[in-house]
mmCIF file of N, CA and C in Angstrom:
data_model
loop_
_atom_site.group_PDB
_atom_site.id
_atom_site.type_symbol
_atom_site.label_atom_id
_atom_site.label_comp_id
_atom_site.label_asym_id
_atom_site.label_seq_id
_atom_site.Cartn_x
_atom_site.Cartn_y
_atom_site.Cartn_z
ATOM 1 N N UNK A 1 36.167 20.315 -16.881
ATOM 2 C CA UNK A 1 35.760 21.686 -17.114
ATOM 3 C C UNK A 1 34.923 21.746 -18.388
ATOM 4 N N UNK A 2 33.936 22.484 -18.357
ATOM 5 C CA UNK A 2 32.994 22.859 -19.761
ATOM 6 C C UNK A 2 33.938 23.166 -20.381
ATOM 7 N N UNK A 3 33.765 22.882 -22.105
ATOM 8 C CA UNK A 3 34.192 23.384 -23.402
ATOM 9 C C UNK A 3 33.221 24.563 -23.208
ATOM 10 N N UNK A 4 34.007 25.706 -24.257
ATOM 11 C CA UNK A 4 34.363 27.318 -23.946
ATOM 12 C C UNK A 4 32.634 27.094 -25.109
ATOM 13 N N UNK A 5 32.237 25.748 -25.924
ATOM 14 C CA UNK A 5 31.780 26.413 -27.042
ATOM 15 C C UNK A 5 30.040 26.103 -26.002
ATOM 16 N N UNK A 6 30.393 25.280 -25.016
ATOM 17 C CA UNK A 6 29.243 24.590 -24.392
ATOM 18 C C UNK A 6 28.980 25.893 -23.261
ATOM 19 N N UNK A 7 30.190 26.415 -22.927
ATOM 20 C CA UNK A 7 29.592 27.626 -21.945
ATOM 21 C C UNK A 7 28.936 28.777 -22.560
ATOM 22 N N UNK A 8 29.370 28.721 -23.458
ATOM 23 C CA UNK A 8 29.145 29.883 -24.413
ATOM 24 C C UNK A 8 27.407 30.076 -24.792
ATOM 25 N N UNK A 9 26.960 28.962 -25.243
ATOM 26 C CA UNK A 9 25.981 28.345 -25.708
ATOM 27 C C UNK A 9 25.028 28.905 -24.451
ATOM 28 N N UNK A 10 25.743 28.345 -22.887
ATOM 29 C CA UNK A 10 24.518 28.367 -21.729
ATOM 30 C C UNK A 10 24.554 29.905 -21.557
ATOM 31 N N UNK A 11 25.251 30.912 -21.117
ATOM 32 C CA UNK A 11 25.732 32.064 -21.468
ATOM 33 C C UNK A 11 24.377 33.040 -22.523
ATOM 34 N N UNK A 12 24.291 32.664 -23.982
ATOM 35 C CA UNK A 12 23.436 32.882 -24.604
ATOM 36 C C UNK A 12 21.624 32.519 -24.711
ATOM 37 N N UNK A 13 21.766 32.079 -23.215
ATOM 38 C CA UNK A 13 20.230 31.340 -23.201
ATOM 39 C C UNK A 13 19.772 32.523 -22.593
ATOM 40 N N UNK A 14 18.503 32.677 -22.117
ATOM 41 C CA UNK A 14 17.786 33.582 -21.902
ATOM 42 C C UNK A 14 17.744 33.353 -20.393
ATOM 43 N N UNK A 15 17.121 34.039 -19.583
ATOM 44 C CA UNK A 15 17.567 33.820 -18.333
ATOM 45 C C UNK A 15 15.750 32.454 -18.382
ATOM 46 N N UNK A 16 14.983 32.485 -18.673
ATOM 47 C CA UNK A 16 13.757 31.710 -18.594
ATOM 48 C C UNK A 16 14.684 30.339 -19.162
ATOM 49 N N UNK A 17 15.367 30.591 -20.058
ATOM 50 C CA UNK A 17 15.841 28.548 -20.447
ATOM 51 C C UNK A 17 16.174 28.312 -19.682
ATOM 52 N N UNK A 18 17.275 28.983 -18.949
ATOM 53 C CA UNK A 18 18.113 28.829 -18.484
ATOM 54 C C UNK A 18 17.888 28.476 -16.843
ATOM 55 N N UNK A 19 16.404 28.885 -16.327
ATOM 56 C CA UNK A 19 16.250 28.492 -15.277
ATOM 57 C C UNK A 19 15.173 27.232 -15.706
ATOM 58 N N UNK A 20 14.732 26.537 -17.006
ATOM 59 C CA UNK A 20 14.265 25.869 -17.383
ATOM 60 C C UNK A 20 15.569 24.602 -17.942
ATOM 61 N N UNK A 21 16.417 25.064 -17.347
ATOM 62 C CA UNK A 21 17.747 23.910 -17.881
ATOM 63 C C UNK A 21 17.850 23.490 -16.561
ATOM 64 N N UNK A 22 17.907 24.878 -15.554
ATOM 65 C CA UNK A 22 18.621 23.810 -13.935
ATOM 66 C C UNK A 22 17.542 23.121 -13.517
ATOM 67 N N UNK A 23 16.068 23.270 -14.022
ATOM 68 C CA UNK A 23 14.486 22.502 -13.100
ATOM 69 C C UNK A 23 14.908 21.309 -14.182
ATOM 70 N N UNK A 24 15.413 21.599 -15.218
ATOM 71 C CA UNK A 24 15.489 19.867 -15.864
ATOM 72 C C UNK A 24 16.963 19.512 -14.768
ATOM 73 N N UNK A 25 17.674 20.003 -15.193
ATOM 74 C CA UNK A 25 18.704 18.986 -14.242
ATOM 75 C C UNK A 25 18.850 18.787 -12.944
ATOM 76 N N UNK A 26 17.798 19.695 -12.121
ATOM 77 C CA UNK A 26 17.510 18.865 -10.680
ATOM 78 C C UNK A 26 16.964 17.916 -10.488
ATOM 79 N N UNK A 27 15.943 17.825 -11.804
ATOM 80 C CA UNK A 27 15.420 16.699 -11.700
ATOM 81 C C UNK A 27 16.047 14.989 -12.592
ATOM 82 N N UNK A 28 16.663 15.569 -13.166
ATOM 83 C CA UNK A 28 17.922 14.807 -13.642
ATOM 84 C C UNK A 28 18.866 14.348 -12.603
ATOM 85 N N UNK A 29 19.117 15.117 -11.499
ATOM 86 C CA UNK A 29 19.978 14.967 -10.427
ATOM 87 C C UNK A 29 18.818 14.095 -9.595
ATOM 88 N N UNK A 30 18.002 14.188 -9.085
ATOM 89 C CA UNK A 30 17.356 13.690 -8.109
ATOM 90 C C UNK A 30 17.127 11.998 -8.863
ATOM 91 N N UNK A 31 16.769 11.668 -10.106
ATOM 92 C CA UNK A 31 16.674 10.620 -11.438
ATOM 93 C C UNK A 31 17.975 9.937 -11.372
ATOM 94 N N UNK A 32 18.960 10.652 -10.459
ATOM 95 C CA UNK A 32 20.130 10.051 -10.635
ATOM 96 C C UNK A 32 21.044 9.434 -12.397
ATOM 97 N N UNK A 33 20.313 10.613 -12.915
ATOM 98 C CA UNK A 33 21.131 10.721 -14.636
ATOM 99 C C UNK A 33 21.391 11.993 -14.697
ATOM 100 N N UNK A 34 21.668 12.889 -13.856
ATOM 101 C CA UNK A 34 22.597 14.319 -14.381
ATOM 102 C C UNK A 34 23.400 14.299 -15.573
ATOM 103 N N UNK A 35 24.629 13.047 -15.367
ATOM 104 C CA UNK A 35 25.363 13.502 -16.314
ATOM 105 C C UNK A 35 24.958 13.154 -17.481
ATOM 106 N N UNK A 36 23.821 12.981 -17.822
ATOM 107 C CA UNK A 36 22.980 12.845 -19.465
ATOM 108 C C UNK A 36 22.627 14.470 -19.935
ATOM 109 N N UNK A 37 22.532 14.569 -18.713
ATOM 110 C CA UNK A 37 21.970 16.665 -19.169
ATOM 111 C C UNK A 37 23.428 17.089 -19.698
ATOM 112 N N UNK A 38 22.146 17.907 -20.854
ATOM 113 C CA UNK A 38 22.944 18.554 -21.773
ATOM 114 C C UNK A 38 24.670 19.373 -21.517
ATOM 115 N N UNK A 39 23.410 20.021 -20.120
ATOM 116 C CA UNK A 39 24.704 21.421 -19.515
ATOM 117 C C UNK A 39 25.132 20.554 -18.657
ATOM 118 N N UNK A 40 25.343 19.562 -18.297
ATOM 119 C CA UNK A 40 25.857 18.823 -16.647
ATOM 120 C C UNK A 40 27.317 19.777 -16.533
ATOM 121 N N UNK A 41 28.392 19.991 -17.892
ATOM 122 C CA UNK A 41 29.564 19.979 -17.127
ATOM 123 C C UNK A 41 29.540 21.645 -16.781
ATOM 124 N N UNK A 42 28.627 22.548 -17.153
ATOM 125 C CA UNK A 42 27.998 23.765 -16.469
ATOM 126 C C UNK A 42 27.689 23.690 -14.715
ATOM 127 N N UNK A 43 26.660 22.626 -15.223
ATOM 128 C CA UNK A 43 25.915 22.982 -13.952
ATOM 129 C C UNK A 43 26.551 22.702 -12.607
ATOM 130 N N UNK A 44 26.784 21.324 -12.898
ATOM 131 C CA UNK A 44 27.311 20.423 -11.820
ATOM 132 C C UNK A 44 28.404 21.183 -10.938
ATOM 133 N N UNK A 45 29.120 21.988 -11.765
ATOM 134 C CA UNK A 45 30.275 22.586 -10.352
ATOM 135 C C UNK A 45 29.229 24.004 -10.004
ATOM 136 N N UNK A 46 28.470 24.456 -10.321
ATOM 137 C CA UNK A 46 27.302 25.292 -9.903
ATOM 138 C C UNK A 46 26.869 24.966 -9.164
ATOM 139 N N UNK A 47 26.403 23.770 -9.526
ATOM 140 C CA UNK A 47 25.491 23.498 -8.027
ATOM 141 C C UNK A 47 26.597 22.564 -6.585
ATOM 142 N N UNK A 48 27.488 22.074 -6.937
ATOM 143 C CA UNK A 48 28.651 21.808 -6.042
ATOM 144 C C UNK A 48 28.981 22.965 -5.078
ATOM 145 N N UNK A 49 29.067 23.968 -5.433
ATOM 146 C CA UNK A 49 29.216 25.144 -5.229
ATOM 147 C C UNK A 49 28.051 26.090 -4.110
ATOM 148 N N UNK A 50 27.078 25.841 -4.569
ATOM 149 C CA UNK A 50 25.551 26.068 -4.118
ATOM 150 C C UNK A 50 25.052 27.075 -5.313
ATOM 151 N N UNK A 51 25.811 27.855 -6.200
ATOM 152 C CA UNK A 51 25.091 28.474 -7.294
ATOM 153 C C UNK A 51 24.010 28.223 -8.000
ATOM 154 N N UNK A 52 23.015 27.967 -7.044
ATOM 155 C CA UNK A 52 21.599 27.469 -7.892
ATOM 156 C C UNK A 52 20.668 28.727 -7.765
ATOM 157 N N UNK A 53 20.034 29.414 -8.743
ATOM 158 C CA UNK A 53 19.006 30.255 -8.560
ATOM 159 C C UNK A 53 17.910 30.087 -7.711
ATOM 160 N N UNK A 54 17.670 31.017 -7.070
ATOM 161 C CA UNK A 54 17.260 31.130 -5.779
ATOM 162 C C UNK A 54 15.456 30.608 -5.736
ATOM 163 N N UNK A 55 15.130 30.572 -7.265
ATOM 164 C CA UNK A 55 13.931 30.516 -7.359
ATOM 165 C C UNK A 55 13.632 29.040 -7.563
ATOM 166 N N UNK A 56 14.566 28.210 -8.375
ATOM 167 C CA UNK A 56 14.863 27.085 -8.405
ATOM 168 C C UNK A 56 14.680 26.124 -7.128
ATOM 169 N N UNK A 57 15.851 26.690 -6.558
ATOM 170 C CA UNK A 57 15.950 25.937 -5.144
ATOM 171 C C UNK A 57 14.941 25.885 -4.817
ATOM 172 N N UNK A 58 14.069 27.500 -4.321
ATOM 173 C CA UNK A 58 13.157 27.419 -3.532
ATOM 174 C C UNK A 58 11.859 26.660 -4.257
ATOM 175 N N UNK A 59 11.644 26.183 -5.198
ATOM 176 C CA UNK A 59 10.421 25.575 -6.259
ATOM 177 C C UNK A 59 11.024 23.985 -5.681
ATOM 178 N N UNK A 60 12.152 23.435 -5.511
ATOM 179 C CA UNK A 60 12.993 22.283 -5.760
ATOM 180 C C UNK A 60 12.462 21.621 -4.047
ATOM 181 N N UNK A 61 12.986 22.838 -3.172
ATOM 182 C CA UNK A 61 12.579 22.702 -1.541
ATOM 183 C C UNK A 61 11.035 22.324 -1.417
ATOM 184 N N UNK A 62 10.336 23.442 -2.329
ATOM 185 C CA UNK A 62 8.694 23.413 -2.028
ATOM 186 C C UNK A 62 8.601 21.597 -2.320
ATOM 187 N N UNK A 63 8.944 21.431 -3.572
ATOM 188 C CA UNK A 63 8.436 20.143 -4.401
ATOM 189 C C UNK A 63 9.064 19.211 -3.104
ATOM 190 N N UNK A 64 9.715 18.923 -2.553
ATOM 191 C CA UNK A 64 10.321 17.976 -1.454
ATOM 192 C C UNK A 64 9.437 18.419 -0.341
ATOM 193 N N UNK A 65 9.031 19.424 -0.047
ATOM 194 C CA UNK A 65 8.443 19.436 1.019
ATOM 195 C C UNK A 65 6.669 18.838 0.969
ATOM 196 N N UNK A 66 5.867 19.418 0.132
ATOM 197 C CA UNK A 66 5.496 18.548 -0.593
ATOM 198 C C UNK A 66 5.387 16.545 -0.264
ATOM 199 N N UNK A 67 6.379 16.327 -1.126
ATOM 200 C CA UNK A 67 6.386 14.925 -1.289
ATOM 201 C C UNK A 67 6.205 14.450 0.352
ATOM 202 N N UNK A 68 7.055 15.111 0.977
ATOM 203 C CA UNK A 68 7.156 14.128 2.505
ATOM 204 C C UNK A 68 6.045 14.737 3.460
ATOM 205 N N UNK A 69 5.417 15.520 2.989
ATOM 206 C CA UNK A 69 4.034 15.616 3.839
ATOM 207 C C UNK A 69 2.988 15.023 3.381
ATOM 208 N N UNK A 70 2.776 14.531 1.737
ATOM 209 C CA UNK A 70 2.030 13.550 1.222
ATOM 210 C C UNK A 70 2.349 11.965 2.246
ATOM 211 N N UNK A 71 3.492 11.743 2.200
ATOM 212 C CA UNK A 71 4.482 10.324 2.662
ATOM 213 C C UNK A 71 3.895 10.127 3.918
ATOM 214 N N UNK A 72 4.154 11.652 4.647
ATOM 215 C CA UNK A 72 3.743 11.288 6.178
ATOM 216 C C UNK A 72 1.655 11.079 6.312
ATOM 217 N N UNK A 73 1.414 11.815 5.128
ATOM 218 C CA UNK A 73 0.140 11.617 5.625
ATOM 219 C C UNK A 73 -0.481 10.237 5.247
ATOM 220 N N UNK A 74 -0.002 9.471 4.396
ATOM 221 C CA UNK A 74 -0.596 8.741 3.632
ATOM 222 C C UNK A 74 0.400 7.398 4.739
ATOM 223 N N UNK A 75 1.407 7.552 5.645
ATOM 224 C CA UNK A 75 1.509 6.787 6.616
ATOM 225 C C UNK A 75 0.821 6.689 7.931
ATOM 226 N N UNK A 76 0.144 7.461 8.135
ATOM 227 C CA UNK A 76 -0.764 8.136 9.328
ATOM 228 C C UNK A 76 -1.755 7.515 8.863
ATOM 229 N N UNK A 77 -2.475 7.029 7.782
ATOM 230 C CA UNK A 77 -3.518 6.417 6.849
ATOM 231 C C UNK A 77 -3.417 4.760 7.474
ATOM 232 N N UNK A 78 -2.243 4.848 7.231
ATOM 233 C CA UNK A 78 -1.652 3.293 6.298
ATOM 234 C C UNK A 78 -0.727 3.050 7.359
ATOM 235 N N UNK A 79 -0.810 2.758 8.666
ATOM 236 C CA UNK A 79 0.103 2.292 9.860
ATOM 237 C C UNK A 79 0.488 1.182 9.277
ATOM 238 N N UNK A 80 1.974 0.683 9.600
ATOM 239 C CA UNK A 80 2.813 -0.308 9.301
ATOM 240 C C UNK A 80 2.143 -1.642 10.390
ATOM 241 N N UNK A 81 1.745 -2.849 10.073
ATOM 242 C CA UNK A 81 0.813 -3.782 11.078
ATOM 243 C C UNK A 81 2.270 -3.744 12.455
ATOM 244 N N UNK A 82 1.951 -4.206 13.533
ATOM 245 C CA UNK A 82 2.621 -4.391 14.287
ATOM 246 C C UNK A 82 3.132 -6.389 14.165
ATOM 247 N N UNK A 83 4.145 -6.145 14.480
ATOM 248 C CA UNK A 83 4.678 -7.849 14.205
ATOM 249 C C UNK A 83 3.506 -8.500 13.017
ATOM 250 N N UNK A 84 4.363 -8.266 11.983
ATOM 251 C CA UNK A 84 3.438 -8.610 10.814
ATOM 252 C C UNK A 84 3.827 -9.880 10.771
ATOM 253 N N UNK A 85 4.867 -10.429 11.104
ATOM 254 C CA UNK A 85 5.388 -11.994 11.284
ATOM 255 C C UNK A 85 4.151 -12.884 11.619
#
């Protein structure tokens, strides 16, 4: 569980840090080092939960959606050889 002085702290952020704390720790989460972020023991049962701001997510979804339509196009480019053996 967060210390009362660490909730306190996230609590007093502005709502702009504060959605500038969860875009760092999604991407901290996706980096697979969350628990280096500052707020992890905040966030982490937040987002366990699904409590992620809605604007977040949806910026987090775009950015993934994104990536795998780059992936697919740039495989459509770049066919895998057939029996490369």
């Amino acid at each position: 569980m967060a210390s009362i002085d660490l909730f306190t702290t996230w609590t007093q952020l502005s709502e702009a840090q504060q959605l500038n704390e969860w875009r760092a720790f999604l991407t901290s989460l996706d980096a697979g080092d969350a628990g280096y972020h500052r707020y992890y023991p905040v966030l982490m049962p937040l987002w366990d939960r699904g409590d992620v701001p809605a604007i977040v997510e949806d910026e987090a979804m775009s950015a993934y959606e994104t990536e795998m339509r780059e992936q697919a196009e740039w495989e459509a480019r770049n066919p895998p050889a057939a029996d490369a053996w």
